[in-house]
Coordinates of C-alpha atoms and ligand atoms in Angstrom, one line a residue:
M11 CA 86.3 306.3 244.2
S12 CA 89.5 304.5 245.4
R13 CA 91.2 306.0 248.5
R14 CA 94.9 306.4 249.0
N15 CA 96.9 305.5 252.2
A16 CA 98.4 308.0 254.3
S17 CA 101.8 306.7 253.1
D18 CA 100.9 307.8 249.6
L19 CA 100.3 311.4 250.6
R20 CA 102.7 313.8 249.1
S21 CA 103.3 315.4 252.6
A22 CA 104.3 311.9 253.8
R23 CA 107.7 312.5 251.8
W24 CA 108.4 315.4 254.0
Y25 CA 107.2 314.1 257.5
S26 CA 107.1 310.3 257.7
A27 CA 110.3 309.4 256.2
G28 CA 113.4 308.3 258.1
G29 CA 116.7 310.4 258.4
M30 CA 117.7 313.8 259.6
R31 CA 115.8 315.8 257.0
A32 CA 112.4 314.4 257.9
F33 CA 113.3 314.7 261.6
A34 CA 114.0 318.5 260.8
H35 CA 110.7 318.9 259.1
R36 CA 108.9 317.3 262.0
Q37 CA 110.9 319.4 264.4
R38 CA 110.1 322.8 262.7
M39 CA 106.3 321.7 262.7
Q40 CA 106.5 321.2 266.4
Q41 CA 108.3 324.6 266.8
M42 CA 104.9 326.1 265.6
G43 CA 103.0 324.3 268.3
L44 CA 101.7 321.5 266.2
R45 CA 101.5 317.9 267.7
R46 CA 102.8 315.2 265.4
E47 CA 99.1 313.9 265.2
E48 CA 98.3 317.0 263.5
F49 CA 100.5 317.1 260.6
M50 CA 101.3 313.5 260.0
G51 CA 99.1 310.8 258.5
R52 CA 96.5 313.3 257.2
P53 CA 96.3 315.6 254.0
V54 CA 98.0 318.9 254.3
I55 CA 95.9 321.5 252.6
A56 CA 97.1 324.7 251.3
V57 CA 94.6 327.6 251.5
V58 CA 96.3 329.9 248.9
N59 CA 94.9 333.4 249.7
T60 CA 95.2 336.4 247.4
W61 CA 94.0 338.8 250.2
S62 CA 95.7 342.1 250.5
D63 CA 94.9 345.5 251.9
L64 CA 95.0 346.9 248.4
S65 CA 92.7 344.4 246.8
P66 CA 89.2 345.7 247.6
C67 CA 87.3 342.7 245.9
H68 CA 89.2 340.3 248.2
A69 CA 88.9 342.3 251.3
H70 CA 86.8 339.4 253.0
L71 CA 89.1 336.6 252.0
R72 CA 90.9 336.5 255.2
A73 CA 87.7 335.6 257.1
R74 CA 86.9 333.3 254.1
A75 CA 90.4 331.6 254.7
E76 CA 89.4 330.8 258.3
A77 CA 86.0 329.3 257.1
V78 CA 88.0 327.1 254.6
K79 CA 90.3 326.0 257.6
R80 CA 87.2 325.2 259.7
G81 CA 86.1 322.7 256.9
V82 CA 89.6 321.2 256.5
I83 CA 89.9 320.5 260.2
R84 CA 86.4 319.1 260.4
A85 CA 87.3 316.7 257.6
G86 CA 90.6 315.6 259.3
G87 CA 93.2 317.7 257.3
L88 CA 95.6 320.1 258.4
P89 CA 95.1 323.7 256.7
V90 CA 98.2 325.9 256.0
E91 CA 97.6 329.3 254.6
L92 CA 99.9 330.4 251.9
P93 CA 99.6 334.3 250.8
A94 CA 99.9 334.8 247.0
L95 CA 100.0 337.9 244.8
S96 CA 97.1 339.9 245.2
L97 CA 96.0 341.5 241.7
G98 CA 93.4 344.3 242.6
E99 CA 92.2 345.2 239.3
V100 CA 92.0 349.1 238.8
I101 CA 94.6 349.8 241.6
V102 CA 97.5 347.6 240.4
K103 CA 99.6 349.5 237.7
P104 CA 100.5 349.5 234.9
T105 CA 97.9 346.6 234.5
T106 CA 97.2 343.3 236.4
M107 CA 97.6 341.5 233.1
L108 CA 101.3 342.0 233.3
Y109 CA 101.3 339.9 236.6
R110 CA 98.7 337.2 235.6
N111 CA 101.5 334.7 234.6
F112 CA 103.5 335.7 237.7
L113 CA 100.7 334.8 240.0
A114 CA 100.4 331.6 237.9
M115 CA 104.1 330.8 238.4
E116 CA 103.9 331.6 242.1
V117 CA 101.0 329.2 242.8
E118 CA 102.6 326.5 240.9
E119 CA 106.0 326.8 242.7
L120 CA 104.4 327.4 246.1
L121 CA 102.5 324.2 245.9
R122 CA 105.7 322.4 244.4
Q123 CA 108.0 323.7 247.2
H124 CA 105.8 322.7 250.2
P125 CA 104.7 319.6 251.7
I126 CA 101.0 320.0 250.3
D127 CA 98.4 317.4 249.5
G128 CA 95.5 319.7 248.0
A129 CA 94.6 323.2 247.7
V130 CA 91.8 325.7 248.1
L131 CA 92.4 328.7 245.8
L132 CA 91.0 332.0 247.2
G133 CA 90.5 334.6 244.6
G134 CA 88.1 336.3 242.1
C135 CA 89.1 339.7 240.9
D136 CA 89.8 339.5 237.1
K137 CA 93.4 338.0 236.7
T138 CA 93.4 336.0 240.0
T139 CA 91.0 333.3 238.6
P140 CA 93.2 332.4 235.5
G141 CA 96.3 333.0 237.5
L142 CA 95.5 330.6 240.4
L143 CA 93.9 328.0 238.0
M144 CA 96.8 328.0 235.5
G145 CA 99.3 327.4 238.3
A146 CA 97.3 324.7 239.9
I147 CA 96.8 322.9 236.6
S148 CA 100.5 322.9 235.9
M149 CA 101.3 321.5 239.6
D150 CA 98.1 319.0 239.1
L151 CA 97.5 318.3 242.8
P152 CA 94.0 318.2 244.0
A153 CA 92.4 321.7 244.0
I154 CA 89.2 323.6 244.6
Y155 CA 88.7 327.2 243.3
C156 CA 86.8 329.2 246.1
P157 CA 85.4 332.2 244.2
A158 CA 85.3 335.6 246.2
G159 CA 81.9 336.4 245.1
P160 CA 80.3 339.2 243.5
M161 CA 79.6 342.4 245.6
L162 CA 76.0 343.4 246.4
N163 CA 73.9 345.2 243.9
G164 CA 74.5 349.1 243.8
R165 CA 71.9 351.6 243.2
W166 CA 71.9 355.4 242.7
R167 CA 68.6 357.6 242.8
G168 CA 66.7 354.6 241.9
T169 CA 68.8 353.4 239.1
K170 CA 70.8 350.0 239.4
V171 CA 74.4 350.6 239.3
G172 CA 76.9 348.2 238.1
A173 CA 80.5 348.3 238.9
G174 CA 82.6 349.2 236.1
T175 CA 79.7 349.4 233.5
H176 CA 78.3 352.7 235.0
T177 CA 81.7 354.1 235.9
R178 CA 82.2 354.8 232.0
K179 CA 78.7 355.5 231.4
Y180 CA 78.4 358.2 234.1
W181 CA 81.8 359.6 233.2
D182 CA 80.8 360.1 229.6
E183 CA 77.7 362.0 230.9
F184 CA 80.0 364.1 233.2
R185 CA 82.2 364.9 230.3
A186 CA 79.1 365.8 228.2
G187 CA 78.0 368.3 231.0
H188 CA 74.9 366.2 231.9
I189 CA 76.0 365.4 235.5
G190 CA 78.0 367.6 237.9
E191 CA 80.8 367.2 240.2
A192 CA 78.5 366.6 243.3
E193 CA 76.7 363.9 241.6
M194 CA 79.9 362.1 240.5
V195 CA 81.2 362.4 244.3
E196 CA 77.9 360.5 245.2
I197 CA 78.3 358.1 242.5
E198 CA 81.9 357.4 243.6
G199 CA 80.8 356.4 247.0
I200 CA 77.7 354.0 246.1
S201 CA 78.8 352.4 243.0
T202 CA 81.0 349.7 244.6
R203 CA 78.8 348.7 247.6
S204 CA 80.6 345.9 249.4
P205 CA 83.7 343.7 249.3
G206 CA 83.4 341.1 246.4
T207 CA 84.1 341.2 242.7
C208 CA 82.4 343.3 240.2
N209 CA 78.7 342.6 240.2
T210 CA 78.4 342.8 236.4
M211 CA 79.2 340.3 233.8
G212 CA 82.7 341.7 233.7
T213 CA 85.9 339.7 233.5
A214 CA 85.5 338.6 237.2
S215 CA 82.2 337.2 236.9
T216 CA 82.9 335.6 233.5
M217 CA 86.0 333.8 234.9
T218 CA 84.7 332.6 238.2
S219 CA 81.6 331.3 236.2
I220 CA 83.9 329.8 233.8
A221 CA 85.9 327.9 236.5
D222 CA 82.6 326.8 237.9
A223 CA 81.6 325.5 234.4
L224 CA 85.0 323.7 234.2
G225 CA 84.0 321.9 237.4
M226 CA 86.7 323.5 239.6
T227 CA 84.4 325.1 242.1
L228 CA 81.6 323.5 244.2
P229 CA 78.5 323.5 241.8
G230 CA 77.1 327.1 241.8
A231 CA 79.6 328.6 244.1
S232 CA 80.5 331.3 241.6
S233 CA 77.2 333.0 241.9
I234 CA 76.9 333.4 245.7
P235 CA 77.3 337.0 246.7
A236 CA 80.4 337.7 248.7
M237 CA 78.5 339.1 251.5
D238 CA 75.7 336.4 251.8
S239 CA 75.9 334.0 254.8
A240 CA 75.9 331.3 252.1
H241 CA 79.3 332.5 251.0
P242 CA 81.4 331.3 254.2
R243 CA 79.3 328.3 254.4
M244 CA 80.5 327.5 250.9
A245 CA 84.2 328.3 251.7
S246 CA 84.0 325.8 254.7
A247 CA 82.5 323.1 252.5
C248 CA 85.6 323.7 250.1
G249 CA 87.8 323.0 253.1
E250 CA 85.8 319.9 253.8
R251 CA 85.8 318.6 250.3
I252 CA 89.4 319.3 249.5
V253 CA 90.5 316.8 252.2
E254 CA 88.4 314.0 250.5
M255 CA 89.9 315.0 247.2
A256 CA 93.5 314.6 248.6
W257 CA 92.6 311.1 249.6
E258 CA 90.9 310.4 246.2
D259 CA 93.8 312.0 244.4
L260 CA 91.2 313.9 242.2
K261 CA 93.3 316.4 240.2
P262 CA 92.6 319.3 237.7
S263 CA 93.8 316.8 234.9
D264 CA 90.9 314.6 235.8
I265 CA 88.4 317.5 235.7
I266 CA 89.6 320.0 232.8
T267 CA 89.3 317.9 229.9
D268 CA 88.5 318.8 226.4
G269 CA 84.6 318.3 227.1
A270 CA 84.9 320.5 230.0
V271 CA 86.6 323.4 228.0
R272 CA 83.7 322.9 225.4
N273 CA 81.0 323.3 227.9
A274 CA 82.9 326.4 229.2
L275 CA 82.8 327.9 225.9
H276 CA 78.9 327.6 225.7
V277 CA 78.6 328.8 229.1
D278 CA 80.7 331.8 228.4
A279 CA 78.4 332.6 225.3
A280 CA 75.3 332.5 227.2
L281 CA 76.6 334.7 230.0
G282 CA 77.5 337.4 227.5
G283 CA 80.9 336.8 229.0
S284 CA 83.9 339.2 228.8
T285 CA 85.9 339.3 225.7
N286 CA 88.9 338.6 228.1
A287 CA 87.7 335.0 228.3
A288 CA 89.1 334.6 224.8
I289 CA 92.5 335.2 226.3
H290 CA 92.2 333.6 229.9
L291 CA 90.2 330.3 228.8
V292 CA 92.7 329.7 225.9
A293 CA 95.7 330.0 228.4
I294 CA 93.9 327.6 231.0
A295 CA 92.9 325.2 228.2
R296 CA 96.6 325.2 226.7
R297 CA 98.1 324.7 230.3
A298 CA 95.9 321.6 230.5
G299 CA 97.2 320.4 226.9
I300 CA 93.9 321.4 225.2
A301 CA 94.2 323.3 221.9
I302 CA 91.4 325.6 221.5
T303 CA 91.3 328.5 218.9
L304 CA 89.5 331.8 218.7
E305 CA 87.1 330.3 216.3
D306 CA 85.9 327.8 218.9
F307 CA 84.6 330.8 220.9
D308 CA 83.0 332.3 217.6
E309 CA 81.3 329.1 216.9
A310 CA 79.9 328.5 220.5
A311 CA 78.5 332.1 220.4
R312 CA 76.8 331.4 217.1
Q313 CA 75.0 328.5 218.6
T314 CA 74.5 329.8 222.1
P315 CA 72.6 333.1 222.5
V316 CA 73.1 335.4 225.5
L317 CA 70.7 334.2 228.1
A318 CA 72.0 336.0 231.4
N319 CA 70.4 339.4 231.4
I320 CA 73.3 341.1 233.2
F321 CA 75.1 344.3 232.6
P322 CA 76.7 345.3 230.2
A323 CA 74.7 343.3 227.7
G324 CA 71.6 343.2 229.9
D325 CA 70.1 345.2 232.8
A326 CA 70.4 343.0 236.1
L327 CA 73.3 342.3 238.3
M328 CA 75.1 339.4 239.7
E329 CA 72.9 339.4 242.9
D330 CA 69.8 339.1 240.9
F331 CA 71.4 336.2 238.8
F332 CA 72.0 334.5 242.1
F333 CA 68.4 334.7 243.3
A334 CA 67.2 333.8 239.8
G335 CA 69.1 330.5 240.1
G336 CA 72.5 331.4 239.3
L337 CA 75.1 329.4 237.1
T338 CA 73.6 325.9 237.6
G339 CA 70.4 327.4 236.6
L340 CA 71.9 329.0 233.5
M341 CA 73.6 325.7 232.6
S342 CA 70.3 323.7 232.8
R343 CA 69.0 325.8 229.9
L344 CA 72.1 324.6 227.9
A345 CA 71.8 320.9 228.7
D346 CA 71.3 319.8 225.2
R347 CA 74.6 321.4 224.0
L348 CA 76.8 320.5 227.3
D349 CA 78.6 317.3 227.8
L350 CA 76.8 316.1 231.0
D351 CA 79.3 313.4 231.9
Q352 CA 82.0 315.9 232.5
R353 CA 83.3 315.5 236.4
N354 CA 83.7 318.3 238.9
V355 CA 85.4 318.7 242.1
T356 CA 82.5 316.8 244.1
G357 CA 83.5 313.7 242.0
G358 CA 80.0 313.7 240.6
T359 CA 78.7 314.9 236.9
L360 CA 77.5 318.0 235.4
G361 CA 74.4 315.9 234.7
E362 CA 73.9 315.4 238.4
V363 CA 74.4 319.3 239.0
I364 CA 71.9 320.2 236.4
A365 CA 69.2 317.8 237.8
R366 CA 69.1 319.8 240.8
A367 CA 69.3 323.3 239.3
R368 CA 66.1 325.4 239.2
I369 CA 65.3 328.8 237.8
D370 CA 63.2 331.5 239.6
D371 CA 63.4 334.3 237.3
D372 CA 63.0 333.9 233.5
E373 CA 63.6 337.5 232.9
V374 CA 67.2 337.3 234.6
I375 CA 67.9 333.9 233.1
R376 CA 66.3 333.9 229.7
P377 CA 64.9 330.8 227.9
L378 CA 66.6 330.0 224.7
D379 CA 63.6 331.5 222.7
N380 CA 63.9 334.8 224.3
P381 CA 67.6 335.5 224.5
V382 CA 68.8 339.0 225.9
A383 CA 70.4 339.8 222.5
S384 CA 70.1 338.7 219.0
A385 CA 73.9 339.6 218.7
P386 CA 76.2 337.0 219.7
A387 CA 78.5 337.4 222.8
I388 CA 81.8 337.5 220.9
A389 CA 82.7 337.3 217.2
V390 CA 86.2 336.6 215.9
L391 CA 87.5 338.9 213.0
R392 CA 90.3 338.3 210.6
G393 CA 91.4 340.3 207.8
N394 CA 94.6 342.1 206.5
L395 CA 94.3 344.3 209.8
A396 CA 94.2 341.2 211.9
P397 CA 95.8 338.1 210.2
D398 CA 95.8 336.1 213.8
G399 CA 92.6 337.4 214.8
A400 CA 90.7 340.0 216.7
V401 CA 87.7 339.8 218.8
I402 CA 84.5 342.1 219.2
K403 CA 81.5 341.9 221.7
P404 CA 78.5 342.4 219.3
S405 CA 76.0 342.0 222.1
A406 CA 77.5 345.2 223.8
A407 CA 78.1 347.2 220.5
S408 CA 75.9 349.5 218.5
P409 CA 74.0 347.5 215.8
H410 CA 74.3 350.2 213.3
L411 CA 78.2 350.2 213.7
L412 CA 78.8 346.3 213.1
T413 CA 79.0 346.9 209.4
H414 CA 80.9 350.1 209.0
R415 CA 83.4 351.9 206.6
G416 CA 85.1 354.8 207.7
R417 CA 88.5 356.8 207.9
A418 CA 91.0 355.9 210.5
V419 CA 92.1 358.4 213.2
V420 CA 95.4 356.9 214.7
F421 CA 97.0 357.2 218.0
D422 CA 100.4 355.6 218.5
S423 CA 100.1 355.3 222.3
H424 CA 97.7 355.7 225.1
A425 CA 99.4 358.9 226.1
E426 CA 98.9 360.5 222.6
L427 CA 95.4 359.6 222.8
N428 CA 94.8 361.2 226.1
A429 CA 96.6 364.2 224.9
R430 CA 94.8 364.7 221.8
I431 CA 91.4 363.1 221.8
D432 CA 89.7 366.3 223.1
D433 CA 91.7 368.7 221.0
P434 CA 88.9 370.7 219.3
A435 CA 91.2 370.8 216.3
L436 CA 91.0 366.8 215.9
A437 CA 89.5 366.0 212.5
I438 CA 87.0 363.4 213.5
D439 CA 83.2 362.9 213.1
E440 CA 80.7 360.0 214.0
T441 CA 81.9 358.1 210.8
S442 CA 85.6 357.9 211.9
V443 CA 87.3 354.8 213.2
L444 CA 89.5 355.5 216.2
I445 CA 92.9 353.3 216.2
L446 CA 94.9 352.9 219.2
R447 CA 98.2 350.9 218.8
G448 CA 101.2 350.0 221.2
A449 CA 98.7 348.6 223.7
G450 CA 99.3 344.9 223.1
P451 CA 100.9 342.4 225.3
I452 CA 104.6 343.6 224.8
G453 CA 103.9 347.0 223.5
A454 CA 101.9 348.6 226.5
P455 CA 103.3 346.3 228.3
G456 CA 100.8 343.9 229.5
M457 CA 97.8 344.6 227.3
P458 CA 95.9 347.0 229.5
E459 CA 92.0 347.4 229.2
W460 CA 92.4 350.6 227.3
G461 CA 90.1 349.1 224.2
A462 CA 87.1 351.1 225.1
L463 CA 88.8 354.3 223.8
P464 CA 87.4 357.6 225.2
L465 CA 85.1 359.6 222.6
P466 CA 86.0 363.1 221.8
Q467 CA 84.3 365.7 223.9
K468 CA 83.0 367.4 220.9
L469 CA 81.2 364.3 219.8
L470 CA 79.9 363.5 223.3
E471 CA 78.3 367.1 223.3
R472 CA 76.7 366.4 220.1
G473 CA 75.0 363.2 221.4
V474 CA 77.4 360.7 219.8
R475 CA 77.9 357.8 222.4
D476 CA 79.7 355.2 220.2
L477 CA 82.4 355.0 217.3
V478 CA 84.2 352.1 215.9
R479 CA 87.3 351.6 218.0
I480 CA 90.3 349.0 217.0
S481 CA 93.2 348.4 219.2
D482 CA 95.6 345.5 220.4
A483 CA 94.4 346.3 223.8
R484 CA 91.9 344.6 226.0
M485 CA 88.6 345.9 227.2
S486 CA 87.2 345.8 230.6
G487 CA 84.2 342.9 230.5
T488 CA 82.1 345.8 232.2
H489 CA 82.6 348.1 229.4
Y490 CA 80.6 348.4 226.0
G491 CA 80.7 349.9 222.8
T492 CA 81.8 348.9 219.1
C493 CA 85.3 348.1 220.1
V494 CA 87.6 345.6 218.2
L495 CA 90.1 344.3 220.5
H496 CA 93.1 342.1 220.8
V497 CA 94.3 342.7 217.2
A498 CA 97.0 340.0 216.6
P499 CA 99.8 340.2 215.9
E500 CA 100.0 343.5 218.0
S501 CA 101.7 346.5 216.5
H502 CA 104.8 346.3 218.9
V503 CA 105.9 343.3 216.9
G504 CA 105.1 344.6 213.5
G505 CA 101.5 343.5 213.0
P506 CA 99.6 345.2 210.3
L507 CA 98.1 347.6 213.0
A508 CA 101.8 349.3 213.0
L509 CA 101.0 350.2 209.3
V510 CA 97.9 352.0 209.4
E511 CA 97.9 355.8 208.7
T512 CA 95.3 358.3 209.6
G513 CA 93.0 358.8 206.6
D514 CA 93.3 355.1 205.6
E515 CA 89.8 353.6 204.9
I516 CA 88.8 350.8 207.3
V517 CA 86.2 348.2 206.9
L518 CA 84.5 346.5 209.7
D519 CA 82.1 343.6 208.6
V520 CA 81.2 341.7 211.7
P521 CA 78.4 339.6 210.0
N522 CA 81.1 338.3 207.6
R523 CA 83.7 338.4 210.4
R524 CA 86.2 340.8 208.4
L525 CA 88.4 343.6 209.5
D526 CA 90.5 345.1 206.6
M527 CA 92.2 348.3 205.7
L528 CA 91.7 349.4 202.1
V529 CA 95.3 350.1 201.4
P530 CA 97.0 348.7 198.1
E531 CA 99.4 345.8 199.0
E532 CA 102.4 347.7 197.3
E533 CA 101.8 350.6 199.6
L534 CA 101.6 348.2 202.6
A535 CA 104.9 346.7 201.5
R536 CA 106.4 350.2 201.3
R537 CA 105.3 351.0 205.0
R538 CA 106.3 347.6 206.1
A539 CA 109.9 348.0 204.7
A540 CA 110.1 351.4 206.5
W541 CA 108.8 350.0 209.8
Q542 CA 111.2 350.0 212.6
A543 CA 110.9 347.7 215.7
P544 CA 110.8 349.7 218.8
P545 CA 113.5 349.1 221.3
K546 CA 113.2 346.7 224.2
R547 CA 111.8 348.2 227.2
F548 CA 113.2 346.2 230.0
S549 CA 116.8 345.1 230.5
R550 CA 116.3 343.3 233.9
G551 CA 113.7 341.9 236.3
Y552 CA 110.1 340.4 235.8
G553 CA 109.5 342.9 232.9
A554 CA 112.5 341.3 230.9
I555 CA 111.1 337.8 231.5
F556 CA 107.6 338.9 230.4
E557 CA 109.0 340.7 227.2
A558 CA 111.0 337.6 226.3
H559 CA 108.4 334.9 226.8
V560 CA 104.9 336.3 226.7
M561 CA 102.8 335.0 223.5
Q562 CA 100.3 336.9 221.5
A563 CA 96.6 337.3 222.4
D564 CA 95.4 334.6 220.3
K565 CA 97.6 332.0 222.3
G566 CA 96.2 333.4 225.7
C567 CA 99.3 335.6 226.5
D568 CA 100.8 332.9 228.5
F569 CA 104.5 332.5 228.8
D570 CA 105.9 330.1 226.2
I571 CA 108.0 328.4 229.0
L572 CA 104.9 327.7 231.1
E573 CA 102.5 326.1 228.8
A574 CA 101.9 322.2 228.9
G575 CA 105.0 320.1 228.5
E576 CA 107.0 317.7 230.3
K577 CA 106.0 317.5 234.0
T578 CA 108.4 319.3 236.2
P579 CA 110.1 316.9 238.6
E580 CA 109.0 317.0 242.4
P581 CA 111.9 318.4 244.5
D582 CA 114.4 316.3 246.1
I583 CA 113.9 316.3 249.7
F584 CA 117.0 314.6 251.1
Ligands
FES28 FE1 88.0 343.3 241.1 FE2 86.2 344.2 239.0 S1 87.8 345.4 240.2 S2 86.5 342.3 240.0

């Protein structure tokens, strides 16, 4: 691979030019105690860190940033740490999804406005992976993604406990009266055992694995537990490698190609990945100028069964996956359907990575002839209720509900759902179809993870543990149930979900990929004519930008002004 000269480095524009401006830049670096030799003639590497005191999954990233810096210095670069928006899922309100594009904009502009030659991106909690990658793709400087790593396995009274998955499971048992307050306090304390991202195949593990499959991490980095000593060693190796990438000018546009995205689709299917991938990978690909559709997810899931036996589709956790062989092991199972010539951040190919892979536990990383589930990881539905698509995770749904006909019970908002769901007078039974609207990208706003709608207490007490649930919301990747999600267009912009009424007959037909309401077209036309668009929610600030520019779920919920287009010019320096 050819190597650039020091004068070709982007940072040379700031530090090595003549004139008063460059003099001032050097002066200010010296003000920080750095000698000229430390910042001139060598790659300046941004360590973009999404650590914060309110981001539990990233609690260790301050220490990891130091490990990255060690590697950068060892390779002859200058590390500079740049803090970026920290999106701790669960704690950030109203939802981190409102801010994924904010983070992406911030990363792009941080890299553009500073004398940076390459970047190591530190993140992992759900939206940080797509946010960091989307920004880096748009700026297109050499970049490595350094995933935070999953938290350690949890266990309660002998049972494996997965973050998120068991939160909902135990909460339902608590509401059904099978678990008491004291037990819930115990579970609260043990179910998230260490720093690191959720240890199930939730959105975080799905997206860090997808970053790995795209070639944007050191091979296999996404499977290393956050608290394993291999993790800081991996972080240091990221620092060392990015310096070489800066000399080689190996950029995201060289790595995230159509073939890499197709590989990621199959990996997502084999992981039994979160339905959120059907939003984030679309957005990542579109930033790179690669158009994928929801049907591409459906097609990959039909071809590639779920092989990773991890909650919520299976019964192991990410630490088990790591010991079983991790992502590179899983990818070796898929060699016949992956493009092995795709390059990764090492400059090598996927074929070389797979040649070194091993699998030590066939129960956790199943062979193709013994998948975790016969149902696919994702199915894409269309019909008069979702003309632009909706998704469901059949592998985490109840098989008997995948073909279902029932009467709608409609809630106009999350607040109304919470207020009425346990009303003893609510007319509902196990054949009903719960519908939540007003939960989409603009309507909620930010398309929160409300899609696993709570079940009525009176049905829980009767032993019912699942119902068909339909919404324009997303669902946490750690959750499960027969939940139809991402209905597009959303109800807030007048999608057909806005027209459903309680009592309408709904038909879910996953084998035929259909979602319909059995309402005559004349009646729908009457309801459409009577429908009134809700007023705008924001008149100022980031919310107003979001409301004006966010696209629908089938387009990845990116802002229309941020997608691939003409390259933004480099800033003038003089
Ligand atoms: Fe951070 Fe799940 S809450 S990864």
